[in-house]
XYZ file of C-alpha atoms in Angstrom:
56
model
C 104.755 88.268 110.799
C 103.042 90.812 112.874
C 99.224 90.296 113.508
C 96.909 93.423 113.990
C 93.640 94.026 115.457
C 91.701 97.315 114.186
C 89.247 99.298 115.909
C 86.927 101.269 113.958
C 85.953 101.122 110.260
C 85.967 104.554 109.347
C 88.255 106.600 107.156
C 90.951 106.335 109.596
C 90.403 102.597 110.162
C 90.196 101.897 106.089
C 93.288 103.921 105.643
C 95.426 101.521 108.203
C 93.856 98.632 106.761
C 94.671 99.244 103.210
C 98.326 99.985 104.475
C 98.167 96.397 106.338
C 97.104 94.795 102.802
C 100.328 96.153 101.379
C 102.507 94.983 104.350
C 100.512 91.389 104.042
C 101.818 91.360 100.499
C 105.406 91.503 101.582
C 104.889 89.146 104.300
C 105.241 91.749 107.333
C 101.762 92.124 108.741
C 98.368 91.141 108.551
C 94.824 92.348 109.729
C 93.414 89.603 111.985
C 90.360 91.283 113.650
C 88.191 94.267 113.551
C 85.953 95.824 115.702
C 83.338 98.312 114.984
C 79.682 99.392 116.208
C 77.728 98.395 113.481
C 77.605 94.570 112.749
C 76.721 94.669 109.038
C 79.345 97.429 108.055
C 81.928 95.487 110.453
C 81.585 92.242 108.838
C 81.599 93.865 105.282
C 84.699 95.608 106.280
C 86.544 92.557 107.536
C 85.614 90.428 104.612
C 86.844 93.272 102.194
C 90.230 93.613 104.159
C 90.885 89.876 104.829
C 90.426 89.938 108.633
C 90.180 86.369 109.969
C 87.656 87.738 112.723
C 85.068 90.487 113.355
C 83.448 91.805 116.658
C 80.959 94.762 117.837
């Protein structure tokens, strides 16, 4: 399984995170960590998409 880290929680980041959710169902890839500027938004994003870590 390929593990990804994502920089940004905006529209582009959400698009990629949704795609990674689908790939996770197939056992191909997973979102491991998210980096964003706003702590609360970044934590929420990480929880919503199943990332194990989040950073600012």
